[in-house]
Amino acid sequence: MFWLSHHHADEYNRTYVLAGVRVCARCLGTYPVLAAVFLGLFALKAPLRWEWDVPVVLALTLPALVDWAVGRFRPASGSNALRTLTGVLLGVGLGRSLYVHVQRPLPAVLLAQALLVTGVAVPVILATYRRPRPE
């Protein structure tokens, strides 16, 4: 089922098998944590402005980006435990930026996060786009 694992067969080492279904290791860390942080911030009525939002959210996002980028260049590198951990950190960062965004659209924290992701992802994708896939 592709919606639970966006990996091709040659990348199944980046997934867990749960109840017979492949699930992306990083996404397994990201999405449940994102939802918990997002809902938790609402429950706590967290402030919409925090002096450290941008640097903290970027610091939480960066490990997943670095791990993903390294994996694009060296597909056999890393481990699912590391992918899940970086996904958890990413989920915290995304949960915070989404919490602010739904109340005040396009806040600085979300824009900075989007610029970081784009600034890393676009060059990595372009550099690895034509890499042949194993058969």
Short mmCIF file of C-alpha atoms in Angstrom, two decimals:
data_model
loop_
_atom_site.label_atom_id
_atom_site.label_comp_id
_atom_site.label_asym_id
_atom_site.label_seq_id
_atom_site.Cartn_x
_atom_site.Cartn_y
_atom_site.Cartn_z
CA MET A 1 0.00 0.00 0.00
CA PHE A 2 1.86 3.02 -1.34
CA TRP A 3 0.10 5.58 0.89
CA LEU A 4 1.75 4.11 3.99
CA SER A 5 5.15 3.70 2.37
CA HIS A 6 6.26 5.97 -0.40
CA HIS A 7 9.33 3.80 -1.05
CA HIS A 8 10.09 1.61 -4.02
CA ALA A 9 11.13 -2.02 -3.52
CA ASP A 10 14.84 -1.11 -3.56
CA GLU A 11 14.19 1.18 -0.56
CA TYR A 12 12.27 -1.28 1.61
CA ASN A 13 15.18 -1.13 4.05
CA ARG A 14 13.74 2.30 4.95
CA THR A 15 10.44 0.85 6.13
CA TYR A 16 8.99 -1.16 8.98
CA VAL A 17 6.49 -3.93 8.39
CA LEU A 18 3.50 -3.46 10.68
CA ALA A 19 0.66 -5.96 10.42
CA GLY A 20 1.94 -6.94 6.99
CA VAL A 21 2.01 -3.34 5.71
CA ARG A 22 5.18 -1.37 4.93
CA VAL A 23 5.37 1.96 6.76
CA CYS A 24 8.06 4.59 6.17
CA ALA A 25 10.39 4.73 9.18
CA ARG A 26 10.70 8.52 9.19
CA CYS A 27 6.99 9.11 8.62
CA LEU A 28 6.21 6.75 11.51
CA GLY A 29 8.11 9.14 13.75
CA THR A 30 6.87 12.33 12.10
CA TYR A 31 3.11 12.14 11.77
CA PRO A 32 1.99 10.82 15.17
CA VAL A 33 4.32 13.30 16.90
CA LEU A 34 3.18 16.16 14.65
CA ALA A 35 -0.44 15.41 15.57
CA ALA A 36 0.34 15.11 19.29
CA VAL A 37 2.33 18.37 19.38
CA PHE A 38 -0.26 20.23 17.30
CA LEU A 39 -3.16 19.10 19.51
CA GLY A 40 -1.12 19.51 22.69
CA LEU A 41 -0.26 23.13 21.85
CA PHE A 42 -3.96 23.85 21.36
CA ALA A 43 -4.84 22.12 24.63
CA LEU A 44 -2.19 24.17 26.44
CA LYS A 45 -3.24 27.37 24.65
CA ALA A 46 0.41 27.89 23.81
CA PRO A 47 1.51 31.35 22.74
CA LEU A 48 1.69 32.10 19.03
CA ARG A 49 4.96 33.97 19.39
CA TRP A 50 8.04 32.63 21.01
CA GLU A 51 11.39 34.34 20.65
CA TRP A 52 13.13 31.07 19.82
CA ASP A 53 10.57 29.65 17.37
CA VAL A 54 12.61 30.03 14.18
CA PRO A 55 15.96 28.69 15.42
CA VAL A 56 14.38 25.84 17.42
CA VAL A 57 12.07 24.73 14.61
CA LEU A 58 14.94 24.87 12.10
CA ALA A 59 17.15 22.89 14.48
CA LEU A 60 14.40 20.27 14.83
CA THR A 61 13.91 20.08 11.04
CA LEU A 62 17.58 19.89 10.05
CA PRO A 63 18.42 16.35 11.30
CA ALA A 64 15.70 14.79 9.13
CA LEU A 65 16.84 16.81 6.13
CA VAL A 66 20.46 15.82 6.60
CA ASP A 67 19.59 12.16 7.10
CA TRP A 68 17.33 12.23 4.04
CA ALA A 69 19.99 13.96 1.91
CA VAL A 70 22.71 11.51 2.96
CA GLY A 71 20.33 8.67 2.14
CA ARG A 72 19.75 10.05 -1.35
CA PHE A 73 23.50 9.98 -2.07
CA ARG A 74 24.25 6.78 -0.14
CA PRO A 75 21.10 4.64 -0.14
CA ALA A 76 22.55 1.91 2.09
CA SER A 77 23.46 4.37 4.86
CA GLY A 78 21.57 5.06 8.05
CA SER A 79 19.16 2.96 10.05
CA ASN A 80 15.44 2.89 10.63
CA ALA A 81 15.97 3.84 14.27
CA LEU A 82 17.79 7.00 13.17
CA ARG A 83 15.14 7.75 10.55
CA THR A 84 12.39 7.38 13.14
CA LEU A 85 14.26 9.58 15.63
CA THR A 86 14.81 12.31 13.04
CA GLY A 87 11.14 11.94 12.13
CA VAL A 88 10.16 12.54 15.76
CA LEU A 89 12.24 15.73 15.85
CA LEU A 90 10.74 16.81 12.53
CA GLY A 91 7.25 16.10 13.88
CA VAL A 92 7.87 18.41 16.84
CA GLY A 93 9.07 21.18 14.54
CA LEU A 94 6.23 20.72 12.08
CA GLY A 95 3.68 20.55 14.90
CA ARG A 96 4.84 23.92 16.22
CA SER A 97 4.93 25.67 12.84
CA LEU A 98 1.54 24.22 11.85
CA TYR A 99 0.02 25.30 15.19
CA VAL A 100 1.06 28.90 14.55
CA HIS A 101 0.15 28.75 10.85
CA VAL A 102 -3.48 27.68 11.32
CA GLN A 103 -4.04 30.69 13.56
CA ARG A 104 -1.85 33.25 11.79
CA PRO A 105 -1.24 32.12 8.21
CA LEU A 106 2.30 32.08 6.86
CA PRO A 107 4.21 32.98 10.03
CA ALA A 108 7.97 33.56 9.93
CA VAL A 109 8.60 30.16 11.53
CA LEU A 110 6.76 28.32 8.74
CA LEU A 111 8.38 30.39 5.99
CA ALA A 112 11.86 29.80 7.44
CA GLN A 113 11.13 26.07 7.67
CA ALA A 114 9.89 26.00 4.06
CA LEU A 115 13.00 27.85 2.87
CA LEU A 116 15.28 25.42 4.71
CA VAL A 117 13.53 22.37 3.29
CA THR A 118 13.49 23.82 -0.23
CA GLY A 119 17.10 24.96 0.01
CA VAL A 120 18.23 21.45 0.90
CA ALA A 121 15.76 19.35 -1.09
CA VAL A 122 15.97 21.01 -4.49
CA PRO A 123 19.76 20.72 -4.93
CA VAL A 124 19.77 17.15 -3.56
CA ILE A 125 16.92 16.07 -5.83
CA LEU A 126 18.57 17.67 -8.86
CA ALA A 127 21.93 16.06 -8.03
CA THR A 128 20.43 12.59 -7.61
CA TYR A 129 17.58 12.72 -10.13
CA ARG A 130 19.25 10.73 -12.89
CA ARG A 131 20.82 8.16 -10.58
CA PRO A 132 19.88 4.73 -11.90
CA ARG A 133 17.61 2.69 -9.65
CA PRO A 134 18.57 -0.89 -8.90
CA GLU A 135 16.45 -3.42 -10.73
#
